[in-house]
PDB file of C-alpha atoms in Angstrom:
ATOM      1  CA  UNK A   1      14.989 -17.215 -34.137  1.00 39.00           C
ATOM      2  CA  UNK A   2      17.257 -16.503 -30.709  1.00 42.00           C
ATOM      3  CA  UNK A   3      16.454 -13.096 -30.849  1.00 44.00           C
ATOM      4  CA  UNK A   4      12.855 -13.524 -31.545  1.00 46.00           C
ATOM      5  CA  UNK A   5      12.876 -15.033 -28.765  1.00 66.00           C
ATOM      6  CA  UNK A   6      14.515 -13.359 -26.233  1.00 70.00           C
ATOM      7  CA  UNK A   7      12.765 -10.610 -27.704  1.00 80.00           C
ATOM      8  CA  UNK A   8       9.312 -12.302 -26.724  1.00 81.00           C
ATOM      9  CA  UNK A   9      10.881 -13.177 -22.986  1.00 83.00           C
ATOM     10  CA  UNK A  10      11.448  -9.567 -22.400  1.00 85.00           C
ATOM     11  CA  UNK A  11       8.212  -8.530 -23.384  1.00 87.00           C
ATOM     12  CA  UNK A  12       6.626 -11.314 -21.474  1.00 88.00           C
ATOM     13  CA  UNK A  13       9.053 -10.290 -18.298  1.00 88.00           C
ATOM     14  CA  UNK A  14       7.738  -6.625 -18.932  1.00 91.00           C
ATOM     15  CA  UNK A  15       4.111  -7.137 -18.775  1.00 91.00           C
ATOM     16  CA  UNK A  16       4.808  -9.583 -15.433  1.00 90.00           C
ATOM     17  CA  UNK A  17       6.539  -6.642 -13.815  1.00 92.00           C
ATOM     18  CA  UNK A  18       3.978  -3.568 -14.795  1.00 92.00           C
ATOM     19  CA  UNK A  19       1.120  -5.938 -13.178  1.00 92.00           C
ATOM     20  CA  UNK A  20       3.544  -6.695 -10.150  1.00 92.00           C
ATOM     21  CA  UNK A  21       4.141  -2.903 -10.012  1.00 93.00           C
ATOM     22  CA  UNK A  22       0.433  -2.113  -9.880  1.00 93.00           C
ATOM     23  CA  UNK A  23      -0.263  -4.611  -7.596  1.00 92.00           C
ATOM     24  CA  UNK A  24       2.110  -3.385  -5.090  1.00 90.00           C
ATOM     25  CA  UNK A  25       1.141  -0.208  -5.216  1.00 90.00           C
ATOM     26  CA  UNK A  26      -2.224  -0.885  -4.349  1.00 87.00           C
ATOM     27  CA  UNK A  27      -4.289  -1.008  -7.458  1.00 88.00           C
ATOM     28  CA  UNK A  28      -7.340  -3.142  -7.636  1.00 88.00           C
ATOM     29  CA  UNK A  29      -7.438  -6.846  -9.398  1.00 89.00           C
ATOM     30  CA  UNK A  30      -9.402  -5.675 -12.626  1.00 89.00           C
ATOM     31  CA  UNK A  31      -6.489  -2.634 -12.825  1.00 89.00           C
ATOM     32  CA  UNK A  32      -3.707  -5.391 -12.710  1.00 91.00           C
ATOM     33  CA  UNK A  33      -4.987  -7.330 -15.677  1.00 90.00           C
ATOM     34  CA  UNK A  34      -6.366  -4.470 -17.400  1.00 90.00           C
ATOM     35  CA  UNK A  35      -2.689  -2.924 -17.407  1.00 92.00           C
ATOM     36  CA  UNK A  36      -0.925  -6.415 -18.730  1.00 91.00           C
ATOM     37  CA  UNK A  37      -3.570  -6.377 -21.489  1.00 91.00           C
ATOM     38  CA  UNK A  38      -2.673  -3.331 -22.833  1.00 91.00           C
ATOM     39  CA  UNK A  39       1.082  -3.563 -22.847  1.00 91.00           C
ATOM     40  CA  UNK A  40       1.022  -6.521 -24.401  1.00 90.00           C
ATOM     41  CA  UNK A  41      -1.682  -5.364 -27.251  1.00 90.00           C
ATOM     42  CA  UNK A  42       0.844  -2.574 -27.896  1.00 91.00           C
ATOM     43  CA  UNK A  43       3.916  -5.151 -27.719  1.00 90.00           C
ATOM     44  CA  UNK A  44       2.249  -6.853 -30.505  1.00 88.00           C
ATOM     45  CA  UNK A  45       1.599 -10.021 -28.344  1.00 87.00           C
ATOM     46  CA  UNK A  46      -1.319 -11.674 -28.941  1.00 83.00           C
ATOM     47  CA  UNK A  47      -3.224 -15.287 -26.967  1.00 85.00           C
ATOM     48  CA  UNK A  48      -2.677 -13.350 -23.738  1.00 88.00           C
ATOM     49  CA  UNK A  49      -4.364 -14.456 -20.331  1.00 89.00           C
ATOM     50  CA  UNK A  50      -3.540 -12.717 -17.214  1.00 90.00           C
ATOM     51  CA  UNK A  51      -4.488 -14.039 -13.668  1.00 90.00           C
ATOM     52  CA  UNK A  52      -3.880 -11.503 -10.755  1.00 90.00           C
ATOM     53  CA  UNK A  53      -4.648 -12.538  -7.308  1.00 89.00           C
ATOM     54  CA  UNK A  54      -3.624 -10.377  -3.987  1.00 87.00           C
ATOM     55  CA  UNK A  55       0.009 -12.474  -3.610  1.00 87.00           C
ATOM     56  CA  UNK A  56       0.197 -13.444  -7.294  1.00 90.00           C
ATOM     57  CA  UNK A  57       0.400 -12.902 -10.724  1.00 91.00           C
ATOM     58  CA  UNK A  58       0.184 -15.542 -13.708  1.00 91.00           C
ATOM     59  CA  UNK A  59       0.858 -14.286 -17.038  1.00 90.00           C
ATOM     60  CA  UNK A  60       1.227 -16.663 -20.190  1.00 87.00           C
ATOM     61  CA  UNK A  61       1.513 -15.667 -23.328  1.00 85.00           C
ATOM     62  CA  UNK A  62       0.781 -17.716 -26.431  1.00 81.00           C
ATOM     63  CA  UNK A  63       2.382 -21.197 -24.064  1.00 78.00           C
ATOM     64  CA  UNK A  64       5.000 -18.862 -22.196  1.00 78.00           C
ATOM     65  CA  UNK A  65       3.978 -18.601 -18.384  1.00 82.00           C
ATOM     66  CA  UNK A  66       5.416 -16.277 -16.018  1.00 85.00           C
ATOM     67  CA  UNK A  67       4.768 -16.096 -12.446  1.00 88.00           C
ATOM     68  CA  UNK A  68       5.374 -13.313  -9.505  1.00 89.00           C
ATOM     69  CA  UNK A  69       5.756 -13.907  -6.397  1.00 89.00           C
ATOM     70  CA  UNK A  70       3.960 -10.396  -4.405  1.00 87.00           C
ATOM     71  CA  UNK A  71       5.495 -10.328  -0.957  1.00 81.00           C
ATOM     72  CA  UNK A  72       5.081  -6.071  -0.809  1.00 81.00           C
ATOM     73  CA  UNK A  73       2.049  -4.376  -0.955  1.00 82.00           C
ATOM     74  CA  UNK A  74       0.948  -0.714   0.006  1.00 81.00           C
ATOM     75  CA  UNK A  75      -0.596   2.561  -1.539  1.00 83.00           C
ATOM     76  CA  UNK A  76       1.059   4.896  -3.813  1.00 86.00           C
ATOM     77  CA  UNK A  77      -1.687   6.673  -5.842  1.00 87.00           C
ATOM     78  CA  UNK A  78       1.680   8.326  -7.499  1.00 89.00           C
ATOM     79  CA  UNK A  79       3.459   5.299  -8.427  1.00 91.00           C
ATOM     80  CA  UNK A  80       0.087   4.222  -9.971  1.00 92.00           C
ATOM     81  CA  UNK A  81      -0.249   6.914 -11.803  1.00 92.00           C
ATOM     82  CA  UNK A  82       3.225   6.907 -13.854  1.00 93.00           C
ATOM     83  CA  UNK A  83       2.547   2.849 -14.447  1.00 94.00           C
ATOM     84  CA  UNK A  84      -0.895   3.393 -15.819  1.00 93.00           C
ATOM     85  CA  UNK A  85       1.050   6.278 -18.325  1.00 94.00           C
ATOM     86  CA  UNK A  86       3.966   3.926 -18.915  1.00 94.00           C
ATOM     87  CA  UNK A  87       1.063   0.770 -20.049  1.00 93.00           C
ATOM     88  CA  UNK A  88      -0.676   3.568 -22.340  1.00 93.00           C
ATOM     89  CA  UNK A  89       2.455   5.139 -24.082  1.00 94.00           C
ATOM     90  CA  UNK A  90       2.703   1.410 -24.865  1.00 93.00           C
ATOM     91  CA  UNK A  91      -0.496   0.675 -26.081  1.00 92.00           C
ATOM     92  CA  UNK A  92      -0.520   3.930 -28.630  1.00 92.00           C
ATOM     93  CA  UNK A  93       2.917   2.739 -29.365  1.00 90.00           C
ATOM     94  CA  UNK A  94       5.041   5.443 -28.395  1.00 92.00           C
ATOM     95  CA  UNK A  95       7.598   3.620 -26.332  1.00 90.00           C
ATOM     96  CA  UNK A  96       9.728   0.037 -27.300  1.00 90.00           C
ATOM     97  CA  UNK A  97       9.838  -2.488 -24.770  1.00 89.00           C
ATOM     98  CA  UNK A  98      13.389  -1.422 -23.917  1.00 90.00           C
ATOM     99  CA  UNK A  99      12.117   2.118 -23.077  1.00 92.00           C
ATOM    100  CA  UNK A 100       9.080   1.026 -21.512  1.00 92.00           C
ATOM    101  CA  UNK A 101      11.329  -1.594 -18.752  1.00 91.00           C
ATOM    102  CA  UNK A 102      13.553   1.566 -18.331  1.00 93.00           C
ATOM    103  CA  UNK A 103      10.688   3.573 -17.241  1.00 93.00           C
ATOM    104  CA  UNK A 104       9.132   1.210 -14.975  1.00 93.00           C
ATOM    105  CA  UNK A 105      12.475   0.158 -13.669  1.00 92.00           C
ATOM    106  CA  UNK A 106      12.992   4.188 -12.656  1.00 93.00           C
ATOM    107  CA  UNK A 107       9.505   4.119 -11.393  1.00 93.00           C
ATOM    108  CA  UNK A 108      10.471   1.134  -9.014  1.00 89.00           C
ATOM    109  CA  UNK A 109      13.558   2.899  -8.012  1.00 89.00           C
ATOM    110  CA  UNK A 110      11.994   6.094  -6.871  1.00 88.00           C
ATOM    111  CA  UNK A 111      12.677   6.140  -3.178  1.00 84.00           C
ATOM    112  CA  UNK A 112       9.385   8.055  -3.172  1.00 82.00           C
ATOM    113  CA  UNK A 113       8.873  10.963  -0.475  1.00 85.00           C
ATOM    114  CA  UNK A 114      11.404  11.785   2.201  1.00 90.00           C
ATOM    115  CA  UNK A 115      10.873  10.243   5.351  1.00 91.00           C
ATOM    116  CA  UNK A 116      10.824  13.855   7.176  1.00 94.00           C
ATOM    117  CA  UNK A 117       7.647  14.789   4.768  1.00 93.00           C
ATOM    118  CA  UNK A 118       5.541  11.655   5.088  1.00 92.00           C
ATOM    119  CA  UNK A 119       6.197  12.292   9.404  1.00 95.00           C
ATOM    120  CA  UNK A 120       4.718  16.296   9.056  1.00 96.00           C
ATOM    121  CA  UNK A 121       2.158  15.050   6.891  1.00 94.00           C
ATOM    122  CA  UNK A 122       0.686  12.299   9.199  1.00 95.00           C
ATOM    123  CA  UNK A 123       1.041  14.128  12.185  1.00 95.00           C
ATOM    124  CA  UNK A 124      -0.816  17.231   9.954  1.00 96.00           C
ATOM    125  CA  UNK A 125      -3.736  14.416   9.277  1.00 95.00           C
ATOM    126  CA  UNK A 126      -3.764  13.193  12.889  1.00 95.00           C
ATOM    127  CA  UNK A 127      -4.353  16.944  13.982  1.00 95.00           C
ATOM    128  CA  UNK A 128      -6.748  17.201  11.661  1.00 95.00           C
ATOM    129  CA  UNK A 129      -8.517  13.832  12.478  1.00 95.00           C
ATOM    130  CA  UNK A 130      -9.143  15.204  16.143  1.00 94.00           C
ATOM    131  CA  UNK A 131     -10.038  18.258  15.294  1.00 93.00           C
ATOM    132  CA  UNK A 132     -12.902  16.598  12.969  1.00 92.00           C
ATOM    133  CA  UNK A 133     -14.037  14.170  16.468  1.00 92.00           C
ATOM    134  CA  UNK A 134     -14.519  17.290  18.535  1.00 90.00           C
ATOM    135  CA  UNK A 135     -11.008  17.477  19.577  1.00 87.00           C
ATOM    136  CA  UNK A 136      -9.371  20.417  21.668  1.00 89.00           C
ATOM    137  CA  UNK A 137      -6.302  22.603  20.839  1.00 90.00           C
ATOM    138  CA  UNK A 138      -4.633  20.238  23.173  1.00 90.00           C
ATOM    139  CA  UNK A 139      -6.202  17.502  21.516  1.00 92.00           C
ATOM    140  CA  UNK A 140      -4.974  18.315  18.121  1.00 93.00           C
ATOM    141  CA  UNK A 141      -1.315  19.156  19.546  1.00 93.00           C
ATOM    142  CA  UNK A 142      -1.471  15.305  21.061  1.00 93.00           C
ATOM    143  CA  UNK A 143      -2.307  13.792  18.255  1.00 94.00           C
ATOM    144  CA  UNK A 144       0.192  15.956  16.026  1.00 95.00           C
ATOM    145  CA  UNK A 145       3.258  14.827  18.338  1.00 94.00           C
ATOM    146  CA  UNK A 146       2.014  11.172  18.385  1.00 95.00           C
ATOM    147  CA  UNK A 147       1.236  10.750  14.736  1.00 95.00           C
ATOM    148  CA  UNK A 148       4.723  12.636  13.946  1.00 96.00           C
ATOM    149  CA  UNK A 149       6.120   9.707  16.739  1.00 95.00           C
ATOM    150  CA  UNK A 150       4.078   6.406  14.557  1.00 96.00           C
ATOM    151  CA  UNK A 151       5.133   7.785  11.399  1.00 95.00           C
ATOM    152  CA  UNK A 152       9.387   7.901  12.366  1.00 95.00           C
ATOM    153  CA  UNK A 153       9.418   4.467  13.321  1.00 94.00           C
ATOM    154  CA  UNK A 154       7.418   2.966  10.360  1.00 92.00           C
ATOM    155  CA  UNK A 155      10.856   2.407   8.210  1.00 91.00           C
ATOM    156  CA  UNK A 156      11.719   0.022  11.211  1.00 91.00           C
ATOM    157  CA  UNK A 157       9.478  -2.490   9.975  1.00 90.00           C
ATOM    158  CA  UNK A 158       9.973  -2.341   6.244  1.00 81.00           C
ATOM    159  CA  UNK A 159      11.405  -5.196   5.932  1.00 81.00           C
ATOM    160  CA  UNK A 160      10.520  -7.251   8.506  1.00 81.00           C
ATOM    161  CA  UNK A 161       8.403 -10.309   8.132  1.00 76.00           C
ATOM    162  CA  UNK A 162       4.523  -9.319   8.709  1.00 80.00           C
ATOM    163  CA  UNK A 163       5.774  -5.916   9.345  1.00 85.00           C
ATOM    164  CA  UNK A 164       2.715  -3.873   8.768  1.00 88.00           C
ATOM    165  CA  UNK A 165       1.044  -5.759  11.034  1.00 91.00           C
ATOM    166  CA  UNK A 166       3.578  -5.309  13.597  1.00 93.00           C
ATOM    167  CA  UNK A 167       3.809  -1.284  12.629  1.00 94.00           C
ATOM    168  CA  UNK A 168      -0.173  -0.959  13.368  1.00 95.00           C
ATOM    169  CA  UNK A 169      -0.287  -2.398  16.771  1.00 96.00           C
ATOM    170  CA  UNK A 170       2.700  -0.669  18.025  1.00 96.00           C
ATOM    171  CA  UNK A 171       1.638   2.570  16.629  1.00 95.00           C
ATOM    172  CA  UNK A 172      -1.880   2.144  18.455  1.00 96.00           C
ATOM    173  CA  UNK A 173      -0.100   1.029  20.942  1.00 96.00           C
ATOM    174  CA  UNK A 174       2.606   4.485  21.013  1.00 95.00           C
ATOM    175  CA  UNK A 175      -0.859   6.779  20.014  1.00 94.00           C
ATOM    176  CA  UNK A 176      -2.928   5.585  23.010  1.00 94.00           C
ATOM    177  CA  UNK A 177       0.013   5.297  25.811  1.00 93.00           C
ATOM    178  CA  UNK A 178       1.619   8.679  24.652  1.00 92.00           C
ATOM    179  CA  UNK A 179      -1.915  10.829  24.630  1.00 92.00           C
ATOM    180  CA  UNK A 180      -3.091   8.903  27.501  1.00 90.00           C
ATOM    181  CA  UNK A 181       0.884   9.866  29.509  1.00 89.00           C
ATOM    182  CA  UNK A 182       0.509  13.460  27.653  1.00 88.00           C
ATOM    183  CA  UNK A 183      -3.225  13.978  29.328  1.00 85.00           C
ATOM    184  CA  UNK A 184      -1.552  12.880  33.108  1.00 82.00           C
ATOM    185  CA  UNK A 185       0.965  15.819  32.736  1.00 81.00           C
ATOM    186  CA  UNK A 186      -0.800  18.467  31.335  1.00 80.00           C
ATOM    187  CA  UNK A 187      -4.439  18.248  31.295  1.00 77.00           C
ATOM    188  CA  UNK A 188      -5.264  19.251  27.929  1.00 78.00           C
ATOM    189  CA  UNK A 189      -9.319  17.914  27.123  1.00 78.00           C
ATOM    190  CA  UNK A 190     -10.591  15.359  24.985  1.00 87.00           C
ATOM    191  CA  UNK A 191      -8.203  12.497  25.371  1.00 90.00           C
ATOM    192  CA  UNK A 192     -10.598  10.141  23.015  1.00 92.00           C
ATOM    193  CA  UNK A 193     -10.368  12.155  20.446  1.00 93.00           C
ATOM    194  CA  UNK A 194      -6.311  12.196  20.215  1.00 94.00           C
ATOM    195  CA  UNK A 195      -5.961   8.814  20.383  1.00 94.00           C
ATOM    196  CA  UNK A 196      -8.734   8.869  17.883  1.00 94.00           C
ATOM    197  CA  UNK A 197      -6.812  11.403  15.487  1.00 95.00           C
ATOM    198  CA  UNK A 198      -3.297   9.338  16.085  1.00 95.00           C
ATOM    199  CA  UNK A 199      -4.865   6.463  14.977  1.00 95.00           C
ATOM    200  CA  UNK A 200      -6.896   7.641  11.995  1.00 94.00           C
ATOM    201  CA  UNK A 201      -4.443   6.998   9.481  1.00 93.00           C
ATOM    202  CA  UNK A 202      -3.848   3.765   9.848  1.00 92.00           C
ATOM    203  CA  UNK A 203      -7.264   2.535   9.517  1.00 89.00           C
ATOM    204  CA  UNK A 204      -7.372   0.288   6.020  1.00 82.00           C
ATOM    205  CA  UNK A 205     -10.482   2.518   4.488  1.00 84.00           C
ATOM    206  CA  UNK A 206      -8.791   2.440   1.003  1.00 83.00           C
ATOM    207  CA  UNK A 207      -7.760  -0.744   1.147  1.00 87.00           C
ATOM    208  CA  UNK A 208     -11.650  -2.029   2.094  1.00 89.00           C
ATOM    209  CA  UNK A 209     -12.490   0.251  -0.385  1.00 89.00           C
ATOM    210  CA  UNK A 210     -10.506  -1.611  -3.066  1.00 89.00           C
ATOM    211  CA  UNK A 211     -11.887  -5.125  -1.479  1.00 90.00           C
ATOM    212  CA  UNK A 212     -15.420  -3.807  -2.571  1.00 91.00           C
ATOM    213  CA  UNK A 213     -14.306  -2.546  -5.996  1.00 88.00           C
ATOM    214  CA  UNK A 214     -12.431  -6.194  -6.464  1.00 90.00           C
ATOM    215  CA  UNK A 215     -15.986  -7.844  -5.470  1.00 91.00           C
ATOM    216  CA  UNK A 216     -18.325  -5.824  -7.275  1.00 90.00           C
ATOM    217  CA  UNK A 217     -15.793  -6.177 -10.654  1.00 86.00           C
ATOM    218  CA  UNK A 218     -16.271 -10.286 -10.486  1.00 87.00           C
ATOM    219  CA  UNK A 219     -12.741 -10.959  -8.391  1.00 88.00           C
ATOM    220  CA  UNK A 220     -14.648 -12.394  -5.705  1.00 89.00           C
ATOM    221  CA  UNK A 221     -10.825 -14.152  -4.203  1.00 89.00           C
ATOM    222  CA  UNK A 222      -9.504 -10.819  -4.091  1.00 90.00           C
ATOM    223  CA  UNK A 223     -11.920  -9.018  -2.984  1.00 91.00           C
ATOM    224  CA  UNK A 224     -12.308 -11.621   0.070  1.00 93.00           C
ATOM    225  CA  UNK A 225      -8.470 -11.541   0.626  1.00 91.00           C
ATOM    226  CA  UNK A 226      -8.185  -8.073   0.713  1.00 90.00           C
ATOM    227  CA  UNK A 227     -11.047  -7.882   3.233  1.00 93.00           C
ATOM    228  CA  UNK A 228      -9.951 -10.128   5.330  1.00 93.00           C
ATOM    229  CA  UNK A 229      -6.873  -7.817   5.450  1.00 91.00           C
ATOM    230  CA  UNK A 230      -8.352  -4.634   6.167  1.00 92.00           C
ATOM    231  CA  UNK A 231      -9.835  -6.730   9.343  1.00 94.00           C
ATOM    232  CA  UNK A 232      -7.297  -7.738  10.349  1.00 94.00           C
ATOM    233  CA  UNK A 233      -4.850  -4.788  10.000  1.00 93.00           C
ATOM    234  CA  UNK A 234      -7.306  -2.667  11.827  1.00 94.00           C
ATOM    235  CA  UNK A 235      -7.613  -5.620  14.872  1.00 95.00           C
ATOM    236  CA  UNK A 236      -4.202  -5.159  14.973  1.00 96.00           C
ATOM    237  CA  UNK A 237      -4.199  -1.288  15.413  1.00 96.00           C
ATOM    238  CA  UNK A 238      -7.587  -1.878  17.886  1.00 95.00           C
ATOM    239  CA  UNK A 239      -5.089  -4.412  19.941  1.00 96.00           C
ATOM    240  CA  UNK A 240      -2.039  -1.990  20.264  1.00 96.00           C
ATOM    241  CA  UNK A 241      -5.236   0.910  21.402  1.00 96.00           C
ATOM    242  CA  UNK A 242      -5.971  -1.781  24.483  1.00 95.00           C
ATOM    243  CA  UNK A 243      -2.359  -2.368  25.569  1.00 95.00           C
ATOM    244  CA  UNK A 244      -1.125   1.183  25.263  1.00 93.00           C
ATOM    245  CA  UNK A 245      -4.062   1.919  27.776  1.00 92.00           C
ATOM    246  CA  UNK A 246      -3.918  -0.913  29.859  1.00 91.00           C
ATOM    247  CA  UNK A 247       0.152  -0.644  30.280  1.00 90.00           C
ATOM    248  CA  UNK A 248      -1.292   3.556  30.826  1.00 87.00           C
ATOM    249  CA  UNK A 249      -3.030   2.419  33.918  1.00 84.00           C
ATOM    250  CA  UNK A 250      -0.541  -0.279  35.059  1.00 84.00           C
ATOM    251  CA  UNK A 251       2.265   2.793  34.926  1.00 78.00           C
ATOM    252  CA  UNK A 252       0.489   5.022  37.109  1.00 68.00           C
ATOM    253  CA  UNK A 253      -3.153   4.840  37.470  1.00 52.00           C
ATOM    254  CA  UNK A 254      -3.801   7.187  34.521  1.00 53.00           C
ATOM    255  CA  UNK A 255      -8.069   6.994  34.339  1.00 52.00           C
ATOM    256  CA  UNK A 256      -9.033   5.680  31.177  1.00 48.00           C
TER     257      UNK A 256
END
């Protein structure tokens, strides 16, 4: 009876911590609860209710409750991917519960891109921002060098309370001060549309997007929460856009 019931604890454990995985990762409510239900059909667990809210889980199972605490969230379309395999594998049966916690365990461990890759590719979608908002060559090259600068100094606020708040106003605050600085020295066009570019991925589209999808699927919480997230991340990036002009102007008279 022991074993039966440790046996039930880790498969209770294991559902909490594919739905926590999702979660984090940036999948949308229904997702979360959608991917608990199927592990635990394919666990063979049965009188299973899962509650997923944007800083929570609640999963009981058949009187066993198990909560998580979400204190991380972000997007990882990849990481998403390889849970949503791991929670179907499980469903058809094809891996135990001890395979299926190694696998999302690995998946959790996966240190993910290299920090010198995610820094080309934003400043490659900053470029390409201000090209798309009728930037110049000089525009483009702006907003290349200052999304490459507000990517590098995003691990500096990985693990620091309200971090990615902090992150998007001082990276509108580095994209406006360093295009606005770059435009004094060398007078290369469109300023606007660099600071627009070195901004651009910051902006919380997906994650309004996923507020929508959470409100239109019945999660009306969520889908509140997460909006009200999305506002205010991109206040925060609109507030560090302000200062990095207004301390632009206060440094040496730089027109706006």
């Amino acid at each position: 009876m022991q074993n039966l019931d440790q046996s039930e604890k880790q498969k209770i454990r294991l559902i909490g911590l594919a739905a926590q995985m999702v979660l984090e990762n940036g999948g949308e409510t229904y997702r979360v609860e959608e991917t608990a239900m199927r592990m635990a059909g394919g666990l063979g667990l049965s009188d299973v209710n899962v509650v997923a809210f944007p800083t929570s889980i609640f999963v009981n199972v058949d009187g066993r409750s198990r909560i998580r605490r979400i204190t991380r969230r972000g997007t990882n379309t990849s990481r998403l991917a390889r849970i949503n395999d791991v929670s179907r594998r499980v469903e058809r049966g094809e891996l135990s519960a001890d395979q299926a916690e190694a696998e999302l365990t690995a998946i959790a461990a996966d240190p993910g891109w290299r920090l010198v890759t995610l820094v080309i590719a934003y400043g490659v979608s900053a470029a390409s921002f201000s090209l798309l908002f009728g930037g110049t060559l000089g525009s483009v090259a702006a907003a290349l060098l200052a999304g490459m600068l507000i990517q590098a100094i995003q691990p500096l606020f990985a693990h620091v309370s309200m971090g990615t708040l902090l992150f998007n106003f001082c990276g509108g605050f580095i994209g406006a001060l360093l295009c606005q600085i770059a435009s004094h020295a060398v007078t290369y066009g469109d300023v606007n549309a660099a600071i627009i570019g070195a901004i651009m991925p910051m902006l919380t589209g997906l994650l309004m997007t996923t507020a929508v999808r959470d409100t239109m699927y019945g999660d009306l919480i969520s889908g509140i929460a997460r909006a009200v997230e999305a506002l205010l991340l991109a206040a925060c990036v609109a507030l560090g856009v302000f200062v990095g002009l207004k301390m632009a102007v206060m440094l040496g008279g730089l027109p706006l």
